[in-house]
Amino acid sequence: MNWVKEAESKLRDYAAKEQSLESVAERIAQLQAEMTCVRSATTDSTAVHGGGNCREDALLNNIVERSELERARDLAVSWLEWVNKALRALTDTDRHLLDVFYINRHKGHVERLCEEMNIEKSQVYNRKNAALRKFTISLYGVTET
C-alpha cells in the first residue's frame, strides 16, 4: 500500500469533512424541527394491511435519517480528530505547506510559497515532500510497505 498517497488523500478530503459537520448539523436540526411539527399518529383508525399511514411513515423516515446522519457526523468527527492529531505533530511551517498544497489549494500556490518563504520552487517541493512524509508517519507509522 502506498501510505503517502493515502495521506495525500486525507489532506485533500479535510476541508470537505469539516464542511460536512456543518451541513449535517443543519440537516439534523431541520429534522428535529420537523419532528416537532409532525402530528402524532391516530390510534382509532384501522391500519392498512401491510403498513402504517403516511404520518407514521414520516415519523419513521425522520428517525432513520437523523440516526444515519448522527452516525455519519460521529464518523466525521472521529476522522477529523485522527487527522488533526497527526497535523499537530508537525511544525507550523510543515502544517502551512500541507495546508497550501492540499487542504486550501489555490492557483499559484507554489509561487506564493516561494515568495512567502523566499526560496526556489524545488526547495518548496522538497519541503512539502518532507512535511508529507512526517505527516504520513504521524498518521500511519509507516511510509511504505
PDB file of N, CA and C in Angstrom, residues 31 53 69 91:
ATOM      1  N   LEU A  31     -34.405  18.280  10.768  1.00  0.00           N
ATOM      2  CA  LEU A  31     -35.208  17.081  11.030  1.00  0.00           C
ATOM      3  C   LEU A  31     -35.831  17.115  12.424  1.00  0.00           C
ATOM      4  N   ASN A  53     -49.754   4.405   8.293  1.00  0.00           N
ATOM      5  CA  ASN A  53     -50.246   5.515   7.489  1.00  0.00           C
ATOM      6  C   ASN A  53     -49.105   6.486   7.165  1.00  0.00           C
ATOM      7  N   LEU A  69     -27.582  10.250   9.952  1.00  0.00           N
ATOM      8  CA  LEU A  69     -26.794  11.475   9.936  1.00  0.00           C
ATOM      9  C   LEU A  69     -25.950  11.623  11.202  1.00  0.00           C
ATOM     10  N   THR A  91       5.504  20.809  12.559  1.00  0.00           N
ATOM     11  CA  THR A  91       5.819  22.203  12.865  1.00  0.00           C
ATOM     12  C   THR A  91       4.794  23.094  12.173  1.00  0.00           C
TER      13      THR A  91
END
